[in-house]
Amino acid sequence: MKPVRARAALYICAGLFVAGTVLQLLLGGVPEGLMAMPSGAIFASVYAYLLVGVFIMRDKWGLHAFFTDKSISLSSMAAALAMVIIFGLVRQTPGGEGLAGALGFNDMRHCWSFVLLMFYFMTTVGMAALDSLSRISLSTLPSLLGHLCFFVIMLSAFFGGGDRLSVRFACEADQPVMAEEMPFALVLREGHLEDYPPMNYVSQVDVMQRGGLERHSVSVNHPIKKGSWYIYQSGFEGQDGSVSVLQAERDRWWPISAAALWGLLLSGVAMMFLAPLRRRKASAAQASGSRTEKSGKLWRILLILFASAYVVFILLNFIVPNFFNKHRVAALHSPWFTPHIVAYMAAYSIVGVALIYAIYLWIRHGSDNIPDSKMRTVDTLTRIGWGLVTMGLTMGALWAKAAWGDWWMWDPKETWALATFLGYLLYLHLRRFFPKEKFWALCLLVFAFLLLQMSWYGVNYLPSAHGASMHVY
């Protein structure tokens, strides 16, 4: 199959957007329960079967070559990034009026254009994951883990999102509460507000079901697990704190999502360690013992030492929980909190250095004349920064599941964090597929850094985030 031209790849994305717009205008939003059990699991199985079938028959069919084409991969990623940015800019108020409401942008999770383009992007990621599996090696391990786990995360979110169930209760002492969907009832025995950690409400709860009665204690970051259900301490009401607010969450796809999130976290760790080593292969042709080679070895060693220190730092937070979290509110007393914050701070610093160095090279040499060896330095720093962004994103998701019950809620802060992740991912793929296109790579690096600024503090000033994000402060 002939390579797809960039213009044709963009036309495909535009066609999917137009098709989604027509469906949105004719049918309204995507139905809420479309992917509820068992339909979600059936559709996911059929989809995965077809994907594997296309890969196995890649020598006879052209679909595999199409979905792994460089232009298709980049355009689908760019389209997904564009839709995520719109998601972050438009306030999510289902049933909204105006052009945004007509196009479904006020309710992006049920917007046909968003669903079609994200499905298209997911398919390209799935094909890339299968392609990586067929030629696995140590150097391709971060790429394999990244493609495979990101695909599984998208798969579980796409086909399992309609099966999530959330029930919220205001519980008074000795008053049983339950919902029709729940296989158990809850009875609050006692609830009290602890002095440390601050604002930590602890509920002593009886869980009654057919097999008998079990007694549990639930507090923030410490939910009760019952089968596919998790019971969370959501808050408390009343002047004396006598009413405990509990939230029961069911997500049958969570074990799959959790495994994929852990895998994506490991891919970020692997990227940190292996990114500095990629330069060694590129520098092998240089004269041994030269000043450039010695300085290259030195900064590679420093980067690997930094990665090692950060992994030890993460482990310390789990060995000695809350060592760095003293005097914080209960929601922040999690072993994920400090590593999550530090990962993003380190990522911001490293990609900031990469951008400054890239602009310096741009001014000194011009975009088309930047030496490849110097451009590879920018790429290495960006890979390490992207690895840290990936770690921060996944640690935040794992923390959110433990604290609030849902690992991804499309909070505006989360949305812009995903846009940042995709922006740097697009840069890395552009550099891999089209290493000579340095001008567009540098423009994309600047754009990705602007997305990072939106994720960091810009979201605080967005009208779409106020009153809709728990991260606006």
Short mmCIF file of C-alpha atoms in Angstrom, two decimals:
data_model
loop_
_atom_site.label_atom_id
_atom_site.label_comp_id
_atom_site.label_asym_id
_atom_site.label_seq_id
_atom_site.Cartn_x
_atom_site.Cartn_y
_atom_site.Cartn_z
CA MET A 1 0.00 0.00 0.00
CA LYS A 2 1.29 3.46 -0.90
CA PRO A 3 1.95 5.87 1.98
CA VAL A 4 -0.96 8.16 2.80
CA ARG A 5 -0.24 11.80 2.11
CA ALA A 6 -0.59 14.27 4.96
CA ARG A 7 -3.38 16.17 3.21
CA ALA A 8 -5.38 12.96 2.65
CA ALA A 9 -4.90 11.98 6.30
CA LEU A 10 -6.27 15.34 7.42
CA TYR A 11 -9.23 14.96 5.04
CA ILE A 12 -10.09 11.66 6.74
CA CYS A 13 -10.15 13.36 10.16
CA ALA A 14 -12.25 16.21 8.75
CA GLY A 15 -14.64 13.66 7.23
CA LEU A 16 -15.07 11.92 10.60
CA PHE A 17 -15.76 15.29 12.23
CA VAL A 18 -18.39 16.16 9.63
CA ALA A 19 -19.98 12.71 9.98
CA GLY A 20 -20.10 13.17 13.74
CA THR A 21 -21.67 16.60 13.36
CA VAL A 22 -24.39 15.21 11.07
CA LEU A 23 -25.14 12.40 13.53
CA GLN A 24 -25.23 14.92 16.39
CA LEU A 25 -27.75 17.12 14.55
CA LEU A 26 -29.93 14.18 13.45
CA LEU A 27 -29.81 11.87 16.48
CA GLY A 28 -28.68 14.04 19.36
CA GLY A 29 -25.89 12.85 21.66
CA VAL A 30 -24.55 9.31 22.00
CA PRO A 31 -27.02 7.31 24.17
CA GLU A 32 -26.01 7.12 27.84
CA GLY A 33 -26.34 3.37 28.31
CA LEU A 34 -25.02 2.31 24.90
CA MET A 35 -22.00 0.52 26.38
CA ALA A 36 -23.61 -0.90 29.52
CA MET A 37 -23.16 -4.59 30.29
CA PRO A 38 -23.28 -6.89 28.42
CA SER A 39 -23.19 -4.83 25.20
CA GLY A 40 -19.96 -3.05 26.15
CA ALA A 41 -18.07 -6.30 26.75
CA ILE A 42 -19.45 -7.83 23.53
CA PHE A 43 -18.51 -4.81 21.41
CA ALA A 44 -15.05 -4.67 23.01
CA SER A 45 -14.43 -8.37 22.32
CA VAL A 46 -15.54 -8.07 18.69
CA TYR A 47 -13.46 -4.93 18.21
CA ALA A 48 -10.32 -6.53 19.70
CA TYR A 49 -10.89 -9.69 17.61
CA LEU A 50 -11.13 -7.63 14.41
CA LEU A 51 -8.02 -5.65 15.34
CA VAL A 52 -5.98 -8.81 15.89
CA GLY A 53 -7.41 -10.32 12.70
CA VAL A 54 -6.33 -7.30 10.66
CA PHE A 55 -2.84 -7.58 12.17
CA ILE A 56 -2.56 -11.32 11.43
CA MET A 57 -3.67 -10.76 7.84
CA ARG A 58 -1.43 -7.71 7.39
CA ASP A 59 0.37 -9.25 4.41
CA LYS A 60 -2.91 -9.75 2.53
CA TRP A 61 -4.97 -6.78 3.63
CA GLY A 62 -3.99 -3.13 3.48
CA LEU A 63 -5.79 -2.04 6.66
CA HIS A 64 -2.79 -2.67 8.91
CA ALA A 65 -0.53 -0.60 6.65
CA PHE A 66 -3.19 2.13 6.59
CA PHE A 67 -3.59 2.43 10.37
CA THR A 68 0.18 2.31 10.99
CA ASP A 69 0.95 4.84 8.27
CA LYS A 70 2.96 7.80 9.57
CA SER A 71 0.52 10.44 8.33
CA ILE A 72 -2.50 8.54 9.66
CA SER A 73 -0.88 8.13 13.09
CA LEU A 74 0.05 11.81 13.34
CA SER A 75 -3.25 13.15 11.99
CA SER A 76 -5.37 10.93 14.28
CA MET A 77 -3.31 12.05 17.26
CA ALA A 78 -3.64 15.70 16.23
CA ALA A 79 -7.41 15.29 15.82
CA ALA A 80 -7.70 13.68 19.27
CA LEU A 81 -5.64 16.53 20.74
CA ALA A 82 -7.88 19.12 19.06
CA MET A 83 -11.02 17.52 20.51
CA VAL A 84 -9.49 17.34 24.00
CA ILE A 85 -8.59 21.05 23.79
CA ILE A 86 -12.19 21.88 22.82
CA PHE A 87 -13.28 19.71 25.77
CA GLY A 88 -11.11 21.83 28.06
CA LEU A 89 -12.29 25.17 26.67
CA VAL A 90 -16.07 24.59 26.61
CA ARG A 91 -18.00 24.41 29.87
CA GLN A 92 -19.66 21.01 30.21
CA THR A 93 -23.37 21.76 30.70
CA PRO A 94 -25.43 19.05 28.93
CA GLY A 95 -28.35 20.54 27.03
CA GLY A 96 -26.53 23.82 26.45
CA GLU A 97 -27.69 26.19 23.72
CA GLY A 98 -25.90 27.91 20.87
CA LEU A 99 -23.40 26.51 18.40
CA ALA A 100 -21.45 24.59 21.06
CA GLY A 101 -24.65 22.95 22.25
CA ALA A 102 -25.75 22.04 18.71
CA LEU A 103 -22.36 20.43 17.97
CA GLY A 104 -22.41 18.57 21.29
CA PHE A 105 -19.38 20.39 22.70
CA ASN A 106 -21.28 21.14 25.94
CA ASP A 107 -21.42 17.40 26.60
CA MET A 108 -18.29 16.04 24.96
CA ARG A 109 -18.55 12.56 26.43
CA HIS A 110 -21.72 12.08 24.40
CA CYS A 111 -20.61 14.10 21.35
CA TRP A 112 -20.52 12.02 18.15
CA SER A 113 -17.56 13.92 16.68
CA PHE A 114 -15.52 13.37 19.84
CA VAL A 115 -16.45 9.68 20.02
CA LEU A 116 -15.69 8.97 16.34
CA LEU A 117 -12.32 10.75 16.35
CA MET A 118 -11.24 9.18 19.64
CA PHE A 119 -12.29 5.75 18.33
CA TYR A 120 -10.21 6.37 15.21
CA PHE A 121 -7.24 7.40 17.35
CA MET A 122 -7.70 4.36 19.61
CA THR A 123 -7.56 2.10 16.55
CA THR A 124 -4.25 3.57 15.40
CA VAL A 125 -2.84 3.15 18.92
CA GLY A 126 -4.05 -0.48 19.00
CA MET A 127 -2.39 -1.23 15.68
CA ALA A 128 0.83 0.40 16.85
CA ALA A 129 0.71 -1.74 20.02
CA LEU A 130 0.36 -4.96 18.00
CA ASP A 131 3.16 -3.80 15.72
CA SER A 132 5.42 -3.20 18.75
CA LEU A 133 4.61 -6.67 20.13
CA SER A 134 5.88 -8.27 16.92
CA ARG A 135 9.35 -6.72 17.28
CA ILE A 136 9.91 -6.40 21.01
CA SER A 137 13.35 -5.53 22.40
CA LEU A 138 14.79 -3.68 25.40
CA SER A 139 15.06 -0.41 23.47
CA THR A 140 11.40 -0.61 22.35
CA LEU A 141 10.08 -1.60 25.80
CA PRO A 142 8.85 1.90 26.79
CA SER A 143 7.15 2.26 23.39
CA LEU A 144 5.51 -1.16 23.70
CA LEU A 145 4.27 -0.53 27.24
CA GLY A 146 3.09 2.95 26.31
CA HIS A 147 1.16 1.90 23.19
CA LEU A 148 -0.32 -1.26 24.72
CA CYS A 149 -1.36 0.21 28.08
CA PHE A 150 -2.67 3.46 26.59
CA PHE A 151 -4.74 1.40 24.16
CA VAL A 152 -6.17 -0.75 26.99
CA ILE A 153 -6.99 2.38 29.02
CA MET A 154 -8.85 3.87 26.06
CA LEU A 155 -10.56 0.54 25.38
CA SER A 156 -11.83 0.18 28.95
CA ALA A 157 -12.95 3.82 29.06
CA PHE A 158 -14.66 3.60 25.67
CA PHE A 159 -16.49 0.30 26.16
CA GLY A 160 -16.79 0.32 29.96
CA GLY A 161 -17.80 3.92 30.60
CA GLY A 162 -21.51 3.18 30.28
CA ASP A 163 -21.31 0.48 32.93
CA ARG A 164 -20.11 2.67 35.79
CA LEU A 165 -22.58 3.23 38.60
CA SER A 166 -22.40 5.74 41.45
CA VAL A 167 -24.79 5.93 44.42
CA ARG A 168 -24.54 8.61 47.11
CA PHE A 169 -26.04 8.30 50.60
CA ALA A 170 -26.51 10.60 53.57
CA CYS A 171 -26.37 8.08 56.44
CA GLU A 172 -27.73 8.65 59.94
CA ALA A 173 -26.81 6.36 62.80
CA ASP A 174 -28.62 2.99 62.86
CA GLN A 175 -30.65 3.79 59.72
CA PRO A 176 -30.09 1.20 56.92
CA VAL A 177 -29.59 2.61 53.41
CA MET A 178 -29.34 0.79 50.11
CA ALA A 179 -30.08 1.12 46.40
CA GLU A 180 -31.79 -1.31 44.07
CA GLU A 181 -28.56 -1.91 42.14
CA MET A 182 -26.51 -2.72 45.27
CA PRO A 183 -26.32 -6.29 46.62
CA PHE A 184 -25.90 -5.03 50.19
CA ALA A 185 -27.19 -2.46 52.67
CA LEU A 186 -25.18 0.00 54.75
CA VAL A 187 -25.78 0.91 58.38
CA LEU A 188 -23.80 3.70 60.04
CA ARG A 189 -22.88 2.74 63.59
CA GLU A 190 -20.83 5.79 64.40
CA GLY A 191 -19.09 8.66 62.65
CA HIS A 192 -16.64 11.16 64.02
CA LEU A 193 -14.27 13.87 62.85
CA GLU A 194 -10.64 13.27 63.77
CA ASP A 195 -8.16 16.00 64.69
CA TYR A 196 -5.39 14.42 62.57
CA PRO A 197 -5.28 14.39 59.65
CA PRO A 198 -7.35 17.60 59.51
CA MET A 199 -10.92 17.16 58.23
CA ASN A 200 -10.64 13.37 58.32
CA TYR A 201 -14.13 11.97 58.90
CA VAL A 202 -14.19 8.29 59.86
CA SER A 203 -17.34 6.16 59.64
CA GLN A 204 -17.86 2.83 61.37
CA VAL A 205 -20.16 0.97 58.98
CA ASP A 206 -21.99 -2.36 58.98
CA VAL A 207 -22.27 -3.94 55.53
CA MET A 208 -25.28 -6.29 55.49
CA GLN A 209 -25.81 -8.81 52.73
CA ARG A 210 -27.21 -12.28 52.26
CA GLY A 211 -24.04 -13.94 53.58
CA GLY A 212 -24.15 -12.05 56.88
CA LEU A 213 -22.89 -8.81 58.40
CA GLU A 214 -19.41 -7.32 58.21
CA ARG A 215 -18.06 -4.37 60.16
CA HIS A 216 -15.74 -1.91 58.49
CA SER A 217 -14.13 1.48 58.99
CA VAL A 218 -14.10 3.88 56.03
CA SER A 219 -12.33 7.23 55.66
CA VAL A 220 -10.87 9.40 52.91
CA ASN A 221 -8.32 7.43 50.82
CA HIS A 222 -9.36 4.21 52.59
CA PRO A 223 -12.51 2.84 50.89
CA ILE A 224 -14.28 -0.45 51.60
CA LYS A 225 -14.13 -3.04 48.81
CA LYS A 226 -17.08 -5.39 48.31
CA GLY A 227 -16.83 -7.35 45.06
CA SER A 228 -16.92 -4.88 42.18
CA TRP A 229 -18.15 -2.15 44.55
CA TYR A 230 -16.09 0.41 46.47
CA ILE A 231 -17.58 2.44 49.33
CA TYR A 232 -16.01 5.87 49.91
CA GLN A 233 -16.19 8.48 52.64
CA SER A 234 -17.44 11.46 50.67
CA GLY A 235 -18.04 13.92 53.51
CA PHE A 236 -20.30 14.70 56.45
CA GLU A 237 -23.28 16.93 57.23
CA GLY A 238 -24.85 18.51 60.27
CA GLN A 239 -23.37 20.84 62.87
CA ASP A 240 -22.37 17.92 65.06
CA GLY A 241 -21.17 15.82 62.12
CA SER A 242 -23.72 13.13 62.87
CA VAL A 243 -24.62 12.53 59.22
CA SER A 244 -22.01 10.65 57.20
CA VAL A 245 -22.03 11.04 53.42
CA LEU A 246 -20.99 7.79 51.76
CA GLN A 247 -20.59 7.05 48.07
CA ALA A 248 -20.78 3.58 46.51
CA GLU A 249 -19.05 3.14 43.14
CA ARG A 250 -19.13 0.17 40.79
CA ASP A 251 -16.77 -0.15 37.84
CA ARG A 252 -16.51 -3.71 36.52
CA TRP A 253 -13.72 -2.63 34.18
CA TRP A 254 -11.54 -1.20 36.95
CA PRO A 255 -9.18 -4.24 37.26
CA ILE A 256 -8.38 -3.87 33.55
CA SER A 257 -7.97 -0.11 33.84
CA ALA A 258 -5.80 -0.49 36.95
CA ALA A 259 -3.44 -2.97 35.28
CA ALA A 260 -3.11 -0.66 32.26
CA LEU A 261 -2.48 2.41 34.45
CA TRP A 262 0.28 0.58 36.32
CA GLY A 263 1.76 -0.48 32.98
CA LEU A 264 1.65 3.10 31.69
CA LEU A 265 3.33 4.24 34.91
CA LEU A 266 6.11 1.70 34.32
CA SER A 267 6.48 2.93 30.73
CA GLY A 268 7.10 6.43 32.10
CA VAL A 269 9.76 5.03 34.47
CA ALA A 270 11.35 3.07 31.61
CA MET A 271 11.36 6.19 29.43
CA MET A 272 13.25 8.11 32.14
CA PHE A 273 15.97 5.45 32.36
CA LEU A 274 16.27 4.51 28.69
CA ALA A 275 15.93 7.96 27.06
CA PRO A 276 19.48 9.04 28.08
CA LEU A 277 20.89 5.78 26.65
CA ARG A 278 19.45 6.43 23.18
CA ARG A 279 22.03 9.17 22.71
CA ARG A 280 24.90 6.74 23.22
CA LYS A 281 24.05 4.89 20.02
CA ALA A 282 23.88 8.14 18.08
CA SER A 283 27.22 9.28 19.51
CA ALA A 284 29.14 6.07 18.82
CA ALA A 285 30.55 7.50 15.60
CA GLN A 286 32.09 10.42 17.43
CA ALA A 287 35.77 10.33 18.34
CA SER A 288 36.38 8.45 21.54
CA GLY A 289 37.57 10.67 24.37
CA SER A 290 36.45 13.90 22.71
CA ARG A 291 35.11 16.72 24.85
CA THR A 292 31.62 16.33 23.36
CA GLU A 293 31.58 12.61 24.10
CA LYS A 294 32.76 13.13 27.69
CA SER A 295 30.17 15.83 28.39
CA GLY A 296 27.51 13.64 26.81
CA LYS A 297 28.39 10.76 29.10
CA LEU A 298 28.36 13.06 32.12
CA TRP A 299 24.87 14.44 31.58
CA ARG A 300 23.54 10.97 30.72
CA ILE A 301 24.88 9.72 34.05
CA LEU A 302 23.28 12.69 35.84
CA LEU A 303 19.92 12.02 34.20
CA ILE A 304 20.03 8.33 35.17
CA LEU A 305 20.98 9.28 38.75
CA PHE A 306 18.02 11.66 38.83
CA ALA A 307 15.68 8.91 37.60
CA SER A 308 17.03 6.50 40.24
CA ALA A 309 16.62 9.06 43.02
CA TYR A 310 13.05 9.77 41.96
CA VAL A 311 12.09 6.06 41.96
CA VAL A 312 13.58 5.72 45.47
CA PHE A 313 11.58 8.80 46.47
CA ILE A 314 8.33 7.16 45.25
CA LEU A 315 9.10 3.96 47.16
CA LEU A 316 9.83 5.98 50.31
CA ASN A 317 6.32 7.45 50.18
CA PHE A 318 4.85 3.94 50.30
CA ILE A 319 7.26 2.60 52.92
CA VAL A 320 6.70 5.61 55.21
CA PRO A 321 3.18 6.88 54.30
CA ASN A 322 2.52 10.60 54.81
CA PHE A 323 6.16 11.33 55.66
CA PHE A 324 5.96 14.43 53.44
CA ASN A 325 2.22 15.09 53.94
CA LYS A 326 2.08 16.31 57.53
CA HIS A 327 -0.45 19.01 58.45
CA ARG A 328 -2.40 18.58 55.20
CA VAL A 329 -6.11 17.90 54.86
CA ALA A 330 -7.21 14.26 54.81
CA ALA A 331 -7.65 14.03 51.03
CA LEU A 332 -3.95 14.82 50.57
CA HIS A 333 -2.81 12.12 53.02
CA SER A 334 -2.01 9.64 50.29
CA PRO A 335 1.29 8.04 49.28
CA TRP A 336 0.48 9.20 45.74
CA PHE A 337 0.22 12.90 46.55
CA THR A 338 3.86 13.97 46.85
CA PRO A 339 5.23 11.79 43.99
CA HIS A 340 2.38 13.04 41.78
CA ILE A 341 3.25 16.69 42.46
CA VAL A 342 7.01 16.19 42.23
CA ALA A 343 6.67 14.31 38.92
CA TYR A 344 4.89 17.25 37.35
CA MET A 345 7.28 19.81 38.83
CA ALA A 346 10.28 17.87 37.51
CA ALA A 347 8.57 17.42 34.13
CA TYR A 348 7.85 21.16 33.87
CA SER A 349 11.50 21.95 34.62
CA ILE A 350 12.95 19.46 32.14
CA VAL A 351 10.67 20.30 29.20
CA GLY A 352 11.23 23.98 30.03
CA VAL A 353 14.98 23.46 29.65
CA ALA A 354 14.33 21.54 26.40
CA LEU A 355 12.28 24.45 25.04
CA ILE A 356 14.84 27.10 26.02
CA TYR A 357 17.63 25.09 24.41
CA ALA A 358 15.52 24.52 21.27
CA ILE A 359 14.77 28.25 20.94
CA TYR A 360 18.48 29.00 21.38
CA LEU A 361 19.32 26.54 18.58
CA TRP A 362 16.53 27.99 16.44
CA ILE A 363 17.91 31.53 16.80
CA ARG A 364 21.54 30.53 16.32
CA HIS A 365 21.25 28.08 13.44
CA GLY A 366 17.80 28.56 11.95
CA SER A 367 15.28 25.74 12.11
CA ASP A 368 16.56 23.93 9.01
CA ASN A 369 20.24 24.08 9.96
CA ILE A 370 20.17 22.82 13.55
CA PRO A 371 22.75 20.01 13.86
CA ASP A 372 21.14 16.62 14.34
CA SER A 373 23.28 15.90 17.40
CA LYS A 374 21.98 19.02 19.16
CA MET A 375 18.40 18.31 18.14
CA ARG A 376 18.74 14.85 19.66
CA THR A 377 19.56 16.54 22.98
CA VAL A 378 16.23 18.37 22.80
CA ASP A 379 14.51 15.06 21.99
CA THR A 380 16.16 13.28 24.93
CA LEU A 381 15.12 15.96 27.40
CA THR A 382 11.59 15.93 25.99
CA ARG A 383 11.38 12.13 26.28
CA ILE A 384 12.38 12.30 29.93
CA GLY A 385 9.90 15.13 30.54
CA TRP A 386 7.15 13.20 28.77
CA GLY A 387 7.98 10.15 30.90
CA LEU A 388 7.48 12.28 34.03
CA VAL A 389 4.25 13.75 32.63
CA THR A 390 3.04 10.18 32.05
CA MET A 391 3.95 9.22 35.60
CA GLY A 392 2.21 12.27 37.04
CA LEU A 393 -0.92 11.56 35.01
CA THR A 394 -1.15 7.89 35.98
CA MET A 395 -0.32 8.50 39.65
CA GLY A 396 -3.06 11.12 39.75
CA ALA A 397 -5.53 8.62 38.27
CA LEU A 398 -4.59 5.89 40.77
CA TRP A 399 -4.86 8.38 43.63
CA ALA A 400 -8.25 9.62 42.41
CA LYS A 401 -9.60 6.05 42.38
CA ALA A 402 -8.51 5.53 45.99
CA ALA A 403 -9.80 8.91 47.18
CA TRP A 404 -12.92 9.72 45.16
CA GLY A 405 -13.98 6.52 43.42
CA ASP A 406 -13.40 7.42 39.79
CA TRP A 407 -9.96 7.36 38.20
CA TRP A 408 -10.96 9.77 35.43
CA MET A 409 -13.76 12.34 35.68
CA TRP A 410 -12.82 14.74 32.85
CA ASP A 411 -12.21 17.45 35.40
CA PRO A 412 -10.86 20.50 33.48
CA LYS A 413 -7.45 20.05 35.14
CA GLU A 414 -7.39 16.40 34.04
CA THR A 415 -8.47 17.39 30.54
CA TRP A 416 -5.62 19.87 30.12
CA ALA A 417 -3.17 17.38 31.62
CA LEU A 418 -4.25 14.91 28.93
CA ALA A 419 -3.85 17.64 26.28
CA THR A 420 -0.28 18.21 27.52
CA PHE A 421 0.41 14.47 27.40
CA LEU A 422 -0.88 14.27 23.81
CA GLY A 423 0.96 17.44 22.76
CA TYR A 424 4.37 16.10 23.74
CA LEU A 425 3.47 12.68 22.40
CA LEU A 426 2.71 14.28 19.04
CA TYR A 427 6.09 16.03 19.08
CA LEU A 428 7.95 12.76 19.80
CA HIS A 429 6.13 10.97 16.99
CA LEU A 430 6.75 13.80 14.54
CA ARG A 431 10.47 13.67 15.35
CA ARG A 432 10.47 9.90 14.92
CA PHE A 433 8.56 9.78 11.64
CA PHE A 434 9.83 13.00 10.01
CA PRO A 435 13.22 13.88 11.58
CA LYS A 436 13.94 16.44 8.85
CA GLU A 437 10.84 18.51 9.63
CA LYS A 438 12.59 20.54 12.32
CA PHE A 439 10.60 23.75 11.84
CA TRP A 440 7.24 22.08 12.52
CA ALA A 441 8.77 20.08 15.36
CA LEU A 442 9.96 23.27 17.05
CA CYS A 443 6.57 24.93 16.56
CA LEU A 444 4.92 21.88 18.11
CA LEU A 445 7.33 21.97 21.04
CA VAL A 446 6.31 25.59 21.74
CA PHE A 447 2.63 24.66 21.44
CA ALA A 448 3.02 21.69 23.81
CA PHE A 449 4.68 23.97 26.37
CA LEU A 450 1.72 26.36 26.11
CA LEU A 451 -0.60 23.42 26.80
CA LEU A 452 1.51 22.65 29.85
CA GLN A 453 1.00 26.22 31.11
CA MET A 454 -2.76 25.76 30.73
CA SER A 455 -2.58 22.54 32.70
CA TRP A 456 -0.39 24.08 35.40
CA TYR A 457 -2.10 27.39 36.19
CA GLY A 458 -4.01 28.62 33.13
CA VAL A 459 -7.02 26.45 33.96
CA ASN A 460 -7.54 28.61 37.08
CA TYR A 461 -8.56 31.51 34.82
CA LEU A 462 -10.82 29.60 32.43
CA PRO A 463 -14.56 30.35 32.80
CA SER A 464 -15.24 26.74 31.78
CA ALA A 465 -13.40 25.47 34.88
CA HIS A 466 -14.86 27.67 37.61
CA GLY A 467 -17.41 25.76 39.62
CA ALA A 468 -16.67 22.64 37.57
CA SER A 469 -13.18 21.71 38.78
CA MET A 470 -11.95 20.65 42.20
CA HIS A 471 -8.47 21.75 41.11
CA VAL A 472 -9.23 25.45 40.72
CA TYR A 473 -7.68 27.37 43.62
#
